[in-house]
């Protein structure tokens, strides 16, 4: 056991090895908010060879956060912990669309101007398409996280 158990909160397990810091970015965690977080990076795993693990105390994840998480860590397991027990365990699912969290790379897109319009992307097999301007994000999804 490399990272100790938590009492209440969320354990994101089976994260693609090396993606833990991007998971923290999706959750808007940079350490300044005071969240209590444990991170394991490139931990040996029977199923994945190596995996990352993120444990966030006292917090559950929103659906938009889970949706974007599924794009960079499709094998992730979300464990809700209550009183040191695993109260719920779910796999992330690839959504049809993701809203918020990611920013459109097109500076002229309505979602990147001062308008109060949330970003929205259609999830394609090999990327994401902005539903407002059709710009496609194909790789490095994590670079488009907007927090
Ligand atoms: N965990 C934790 N704190 C707890 C309980 C569990 O941090 N109080 C973590 C475990 O370390 C593990 C994950 O939550 O990383 C899931 O726990 P559990 O279901 O007990 O482990 P496994 O059976 O190995 O999970 P899986 O079958 O999903 O691999
Ligand atoms: Zn756009």
PDB file of C-alpha atoms and ligand atoms in Angstrom:
ATOM      1  CA  UNK A   1       0.000   0.000   0.000  1.00  0.00           C
ATOM      2  CA  UNK A   2       1.825   3.068  -1.242  1.00  0.00           C
ATOM      3  CA  UNK A   3      -0.894   5.652  -0.622  1.00  0.00           C
ATOM      4  CA  UNK A   4      -2.838   5.426   2.632  1.00  0.00           C
ATOM      5  CA  UNK A   5      -6.607   4.835   2.828  1.00  0.00           C
ATOM      6  CA  UNK A   6      -8.968   7.771   3.160  1.00  0.00           C
ATOM      7  CA  UNK A   7     -11.993   8.202   5.443  1.00  0.00           C
ATOM      8  CA  UNK A   8     -14.435  10.088   3.178  1.00  0.00           C
ATOM      9  CA  UNK A   9     -14.150  11.232  -0.410  1.00  0.00           C
ATOM     10  CA  UNK A  10     -13.300   9.866  -3.834  1.00  0.00           C
ATOM     11  CA  UNK A  11     -10.590   7.456  -4.996  1.00  0.00           C
ATOM     12  CA  UNK A  12      -9.953   7.644  -8.741  1.00  0.00           C
ATOM     13  CA  UNK A  13      -8.198   4.358  -9.474  1.00  0.00           C
ATOM     14  CA  UNK A  14      -6.815   2.742 -12.658  1.00  0.00           C
ATOM     15  CA  UNK A  15      -5.911   6.109 -14.193  1.00  0.00           C
ATOM     16  CA  UNK A  16      -3.768   5.734 -17.326  1.00  0.00           C
ATOM     17  CA  UNK A  17      -0.142   5.838 -16.099  1.00  0.00           C
ATOM     18  CA  UNK A  18       1.243   9.366 -16.153  1.00  0.00           C
ATOM     19  CA  UNK A  19      -2.147  11.151 -16.315  1.00  0.00           C
ATOM     20  CA  UNK A  20      -2.608  11.944 -12.598  1.00  0.00           C
ATOM     21  CA  UNK A  21      -1.514  15.574 -12.883  1.00  0.00           C
ATOM     22  CA  UNK A  22      -3.965  16.091 -15.743  1.00  0.00           C
ATOM     23  CA  UNK A  23      -6.696  14.550 -13.574  1.00  0.00           C
ATOM     24  CA  UNK A  24      -5.873  17.097 -10.866  1.00  0.00           C
ATOM     25  CA  UNK A  25      -6.134  19.863 -13.479  1.00  0.00           C
ATOM     26  CA  UNK A  26      -9.589  18.607 -14.539  1.00  0.00           C
ATOM     27  CA  UNK A  27     -10.670  18.740 -10.901  1.00  0.00           C
ATOM     28  CA  UNK A  28      -9.266  22.265 -10.584  1.00  0.00           C
ATOM     29  CA  UNK A  29      -6.860  21.154  -7.852  1.00  0.00           C
ATOM     30  CA  UNK A  30      -3.550  23.031  -7.752  1.00  0.00           C
ATOM     31  CA  UNK A  31      -2.967  22.838  -4.010  1.00  0.00           C
ATOM     32  CA  UNK A  32      -4.004  26.394  -3.219  1.00  0.00           C
ATOM     33  CA  UNK A  33      -7.636  25.487  -2.446  1.00  0.00           C
ATOM     34  CA  UNK A  34      -6.698  23.448   0.615  1.00  0.00           C
ATOM     35  CA  UNK A  35      -8.049  20.121  -0.689  1.00  0.00           C
ATOM     36  CA  UNK A  36      -6.392  17.102   0.964  1.00  0.00           C
ATOM     37  CA  UNK A  37      -5.163  14.952  -1.932  1.00  0.00           C
ATOM     38  CA  UNK A  38      -2.912  11.875  -2.253  1.00  0.00           C
ATOM     39  CA  UNK A  39      -1.444  10.917  -5.608  1.00  0.00           C
ATOM     40  CA  UNK A  40       0.265   7.722  -6.786  1.00  0.00           C
ATOM     41  CA  UNK A  41       2.053   7.920 -10.137  1.00  0.00           C
ATOM     42  CA  UNK A  42       3.157   4.864 -12.155  1.00  0.00           C
ATOM     43  CA  UNK A  43       2.143   2.454  -9.409  1.00  0.00           C
ATOM     44  CA  UNK A  44       2.394  -1.230 -10.511  1.00  0.00           C
ATOM     45  CA  UNK A  45      -1.010  -2.656 -11.539  1.00  0.00           C
ATOM     46  CA  UNK A  46      -2.006  -6.208 -12.527  1.00  0.00           C
ATOM     47  CA  UNK A  47      -4.542  -4.939 -15.029  1.00  0.00           C
ATOM     48  CA  UNK A  48      -2.758  -1.950 -16.558  1.00  0.00           C
ATOM     49  CA  UNK A  49       0.941  -2.665 -15.968  1.00  0.00           C
ATOM     50  CA  UNK A  50       1.263   0.733 -14.358  1.00  0.00           C
ATOM     51  CA  UNK A  51      -1.415   3.124 -13.228  1.00  0.00           C
ATOM     52  CA  UNK A  52      -1.973   6.392 -11.402  1.00  0.00           C
ATOM     53  CA  UNK A  53      -4.266   6.837  -8.403  1.00  0.00           C
ATOM     54  CA  UNK A  54      -5.762  10.093  -7.068  1.00  0.00           C
ATOM     55  CA  UNK A  55      -7.474  10.229  -3.665  1.00  0.00           C
ATOM     56  CA  UNK A  56      -9.430  13.387  -2.839  1.00  0.00           C
ATOM     57  CA  UNK A  57     -10.714  13.740   0.716  1.00  0.00           C
ATOM     58  CA  UNK A  58     -14.200  15.047   1.410  1.00  0.00           C
ATOM     59  CA  UNK A  59     -15.232  15.584  -2.184  1.00  0.00           C
ATOM     60  CA  UNK A  60     -17.301  13.857  -4.884  1.00  0.00           C
ATOM     61  CA  UNK A  61     -16.946  14.586  -8.596  1.00  0.00           C
ATOM     62  CA  UNK A  62     -19.453  16.327 -10.860  1.00  0.00           C
ATOM     63  CA  UNK A  63     -20.708  14.737 -14.096  1.00  0.00           C
ATOM     64  CA  UNK A  64     -18.796  17.222 -16.336  1.00  0.00           C
ATOM     65  CA  UNK A  65     -15.601  16.374 -14.441  1.00  0.00           C
ATOM     66  CA  UNK A  66     -16.263  12.636 -14.866  1.00  0.00           C
ATOM     67  CA  UNK A  67     -16.982  13.116 -18.586  1.00  0.00           C
ATOM     68  CA  UNK A  68     -13.671  14.846 -19.293  1.00  0.00           C
ATOM     69  CA  UNK A  69     -11.851  12.393 -17.025  1.00  0.00           C
ATOM     70  CA  UNK A  70     -13.120   9.520 -19.206  1.00  0.00           C
ATOM     71  CA  UNK A  71     -11.355  11.054 -22.215  1.00  0.00           C
ATOM     72  CA  UNK A  72      -7.867  10.936 -20.674  1.00  0.00           C
ATOM     73  CA  UNK A  73      -8.382   7.919 -18.369  1.00  0.00           C
ATOM     74  CA  UNK A  74     -10.908   5.590 -20.054  1.00  0.00           C
ATOM     75  CA  UNK A  75     -10.174   2.702 -17.674  1.00  0.00           C
ATOM     76  CA  UNK A  76     -10.604   4.777 -14.498  1.00  0.00           C
ATOM     77  CA  UNK A  77     -12.658   3.469 -11.588  1.00  0.00           C
ATOM     78  CA  UNK A  78     -14.461   5.989  -9.357  1.00  0.00           C
ATOM     79  CA  UNK A  79     -14.719   4.756  -5.755  1.00  0.00           C
ATOM     80  CA  UNK A  80     -16.851   6.761  -3.327  1.00  0.00           C
ATOM     81  CA  UNK A  81     -15.490   6.270   0.189  1.00  0.00           C
ATOM     82  CA  UNK A  82     -17.650   6.765   3.301  1.00  0.00           C
ATOM     83  CA  UNK A  83     -16.382   5.876   6.766  1.00  0.00           C
ATOM     84  CA  UNK A  84     -13.291   4.156   5.255  1.00  0.00           C
ATOM     85  CA  UNK A  85     -15.545   1.757   3.254  1.00  0.00           C
ATOM     86  CA  UNK A  86     -16.046   1.686  -0.532  1.00  0.00           C
ATOM     87  CA  UNK A  87     -19.703   2.838  -0.654  1.00  0.00           C
ATOM     88  CA  UNK A  88     -19.931   2.943  -4.464  1.00  0.00           C
ATOM     89  CA  UNK A  89     -17.690   1.878  -7.364  1.00  0.00           C
ATOM     90  CA  UNK A  90     -18.238   2.892 -10.995  1.00  0.00           C
ATOM     91  CA  UNK A  91     -16.294   2.854 -14.240  1.00  0.00           C
ATOM     92  CA  UNK A  92     -16.161   6.113 -16.171  1.00  0.00           C
ATOM     93  CA  UNK A  93     -18.134   6.111 -19.443  1.00  0.00           C
ATOM     94  CA  UNK A  94     -17.364   7.979 -22.618  1.00  0.00           C
ATOM     95  CA  UNK A  95     -20.044  10.672 -23.018  1.00  0.00           C
ATOM     96  CA  UNK A  96     -21.580  11.875 -26.298  1.00  0.00           C
ATOM     97  CA  UNK A  97     -20.772  15.479 -25.416  1.00  0.00           C
ATOM     98  CA  UNK A  98     -18.651  17.340 -22.850  1.00  0.00           C
ATOM     99  CA  UNK A  99     -19.645  20.782 -21.590  1.00  0.00           C
ATOM    100  CA  UNK A 100     -17.403  23.186 -19.698  1.00  0.00           C
ATOM    101  CA  UNK A 101     -14.004  22.085 -18.338  1.00  0.00           C
ATOM    102  CA  UNK A 102     -12.351  22.150 -21.813  1.00  0.00           C
ATOM    103  CA  UNK A 103     -11.761  25.349 -23.771  1.00  0.00           C
ATOM    104  CA  UNK A 104     -12.080  25.728 -27.541  1.00  0.00           C
ATOM    105  CA  UNK A 105      -8.683  26.472 -29.173  1.00  0.00           C
ATOM    106  CA  UNK A 106     -10.312  28.874 -31.673  1.00  0.00           C
ATOM    107  CA  UNK A 107      -9.857  32.430 -30.300  1.00  0.00           C
ATOM    108  CA  UNK A 108     -12.837  33.620 -32.396  1.00  0.00           C
ATOM    109  CA  UNK A 109     -15.194  30.946 -31.055  1.00  0.00           C
ATOM    110  CA  UNK A 110     -18.235  32.321 -29.212  1.00  0.00           C
ATOM    111  CA  UNK A 111     -17.208  30.259 -26.174  1.00  0.00           C
ATOM    112  CA  UNK A 112     -13.811  31.968 -25.895  1.00  0.00           C
ATOM    113  CA  UNK A 113     -15.101  35.527 -26.150  1.00  0.00           C
ATOM    114  CA  UNK A 114     -16.602  37.403 -23.204  1.00  0.00           C
ATOM    115  CA  UNK A 115     -20.024  35.882 -23.871  1.00  0.00           C
ATOM    116  CA  UNK A 116     -21.387  33.707 -21.076  1.00  0.00           C
ATOM    117  CA  UNK A 117     -21.509  30.644 -23.355  1.00  0.00           C
ATOM    118  CA  UNK A 118     -20.176  27.348 -21.948  1.00  0.00           C
ATOM    119  CA  UNK A 119     -17.943  25.313 -24.216  1.00  0.00           C
ATOM    120  CA  UNK A 120     -19.483  22.169 -25.667  1.00  0.00           C
ATOM    121  CA  UNK A 121     -17.772  19.448 -27.693  1.00  0.00           C
ATOM    122  CA  UNK A 122     -19.105  16.396 -29.460  1.00  0.00           C
ATOM    123  CA  UNK A 123     -16.982  13.341 -28.597  1.00  0.00           C
ATOM    124  CA  UNK A 124     -15.781  11.700 -31.826  1.00  0.00           C
ATOM    125  CA  UNK A 125     -13.910   8.413 -32.126  1.00  0.00           C
ATOM    126  CA  UNK A 126     -10.622  10.236 -32.659  1.00  0.00           C
ATOM    127  CA  UNK A 127     -11.180  13.628 -31.105  1.00  0.00           C
ATOM    128  CA  UNK A 128     -13.569  16.345 -29.985  1.00  0.00           C
ATOM    129  CA  UNK A 129     -15.560  18.752 -32.179  1.00  0.00           C
ATOM    130  CA  UNK A 130     -16.654  22.179 -30.909  1.00  0.00           C
ATOM    131  CA  UNK A 131     -20.400  22.327 -31.563  1.00  0.00           C
ATOM    132  CA  UNK A 132     -20.219  26.124 -32.084  1.00  0.00           C
ATOM    133  CA  UNK A 133     -17.310  26.528 -34.537  1.00  0.00           C
ATOM    134  CA  UNK A 134     -16.486  22.942 -35.647  1.00  0.00           C
ATOM    135  CA  UNK A 135     -12.859  23.201 -34.495  1.00  0.00           C
ATOM    136  CA  UNK A 136     -11.498  19.709 -33.826  1.00  0.00           C
ATOM    137  CA  UNK A 137      -9.228  18.817 -30.887  1.00  0.00           C
ATOM    138  CA  UNK A 138      -7.418  15.608 -31.789  1.00  0.00           C
ATOM    139  CA  UNK A 139      -4.583  15.182 -29.335  1.00  0.00           C
ATOM    140  CA  UNK A 140      -3.318  16.517 -26.025  1.00  0.00           C
ATOM    141  CA  UNK A 141      -6.846  16.955 -24.700  1.00  0.00           C
ATOM    142  CA  UNK A 142      -5.342  17.817 -21.317  1.00  0.00           C
ATOM    143  CA  UNK A 143      -3.796  20.986 -22.779  1.00  0.00           C
ATOM    144  CA  UNK A 144      -7.302  22.345 -23.350  1.00  0.00           C
ATOM    145  CA  UNK A 145      -8.445  22.035 -19.752  1.00  0.00           C
ATOM    146  CA  UNK A 146      -9.775  25.390 -18.606  1.00  0.00           C
ATOM    147  CA  UNK A 147     -10.015  25.986 -14.877  1.00  0.00           C
TER     148      UNK A 147
HETATM  149  N1  LIG B   1      -9.416   2.948  -0.851  1.00  0.00           N
HETATM  150  C1  LIG B   1      -8.972   4.029  -0.097  1.00  0.00           C
HETATM  151  N2  LIG B   1      -9.521   4.279   1.136  1.00  0.00           N
HETATM  152  C2  LIG B   1     -10.480   3.480   1.632  1.00  0.00           C
HETATM  153  C3  LIG B   1     -10.941   2.358   0.877  1.00  0.00           C
HETATM  154  C4  LIG B   1     -10.371   2.122  -0.377  1.00  0.00           C
HETATM  155  O1  LIG B   1      -8.106   4.786  -0.532  1.00  0.00           O
HETATM  156  N3  LIG B   1     -10.959   3.736   2.847  1.00  0.00           N
HETATM  157  C5  LIG B   1      -8.846   2.734  -2.196  1.00  0.00           C
HETATM  158  C6  LIG B   1      -8.076   1.432  -2.349  1.00  0.00           C
HETATM  159  O2  LIG B   1      -6.719   1.648  -1.976  1.00  0.00           O
HETATM  160  C7  LIG B   1      -8.218   1.179  -3.833  1.00  0.00           C
HETATM  161  C8  LIG B   1      -9.593   1.757  -4.173  1.00  0.00           C
HETATM  162  O3  LIG B   1      -9.914   2.649  -3.110  1.00  0.00           O
HETATM  163  O4  LIG B   1      -7.237   1.897  -4.560  1.00  0.00           O
HETATM  164  C9  LIG B   1     -10.681   0.735  -4.302  1.00  0.00           C
HETATM  165  O5  LIG B   1     -10.727  -0.025  -3.118  1.00  0.00           O
HETATM  166  P1  LIG B   1     -11.165  -1.556  -3.150  1.00  0.00           P
HETATM  167  O6  LIG B   1     -12.433  -1.686  -3.914  1.00  0.00           O
HETATM  168  O7  LIG B   1     -11.131  -2.052  -1.749  1.00  0.00           O
HETATM  169  O8  LIG B   1      -9.914  -2.187  -3.939  1.00  0.00           O
HETATM  170  P2  LIG B   1      -9.905  -3.252  -5.127  1.00  0.00           P
HETATM  171  O9  LIG B   1     -10.827  -4.392  -4.802  1.00  0.00           O
HETATM  172  O10 LIG B   1      -8.489  -3.566  -5.407  1.00  0.00           O
HETATM  173  O11 LIG B   1     -10.509  -2.404  -6.311  1.00  0.00           O
HETATM  174  P3  LIG B   1     -10.709  -2.850  -7.849  1.00  0.00           P
HETATM  175  O12 LIG B   1     -11.440  -4.161  -7.848  1.00  0.00           O
HETATM  176  O13 LIG B   1     -11.526  -1.697  -8.422  1.00  0.00           O
HETATM  177  O14 LIG B   1      -9.331  -2.923  -8.456  1.00  0.00           O
HETATM  178 ZN1  LIG B   2     -15.266  26.615 -30.797  1.00  0.00          ZN
END
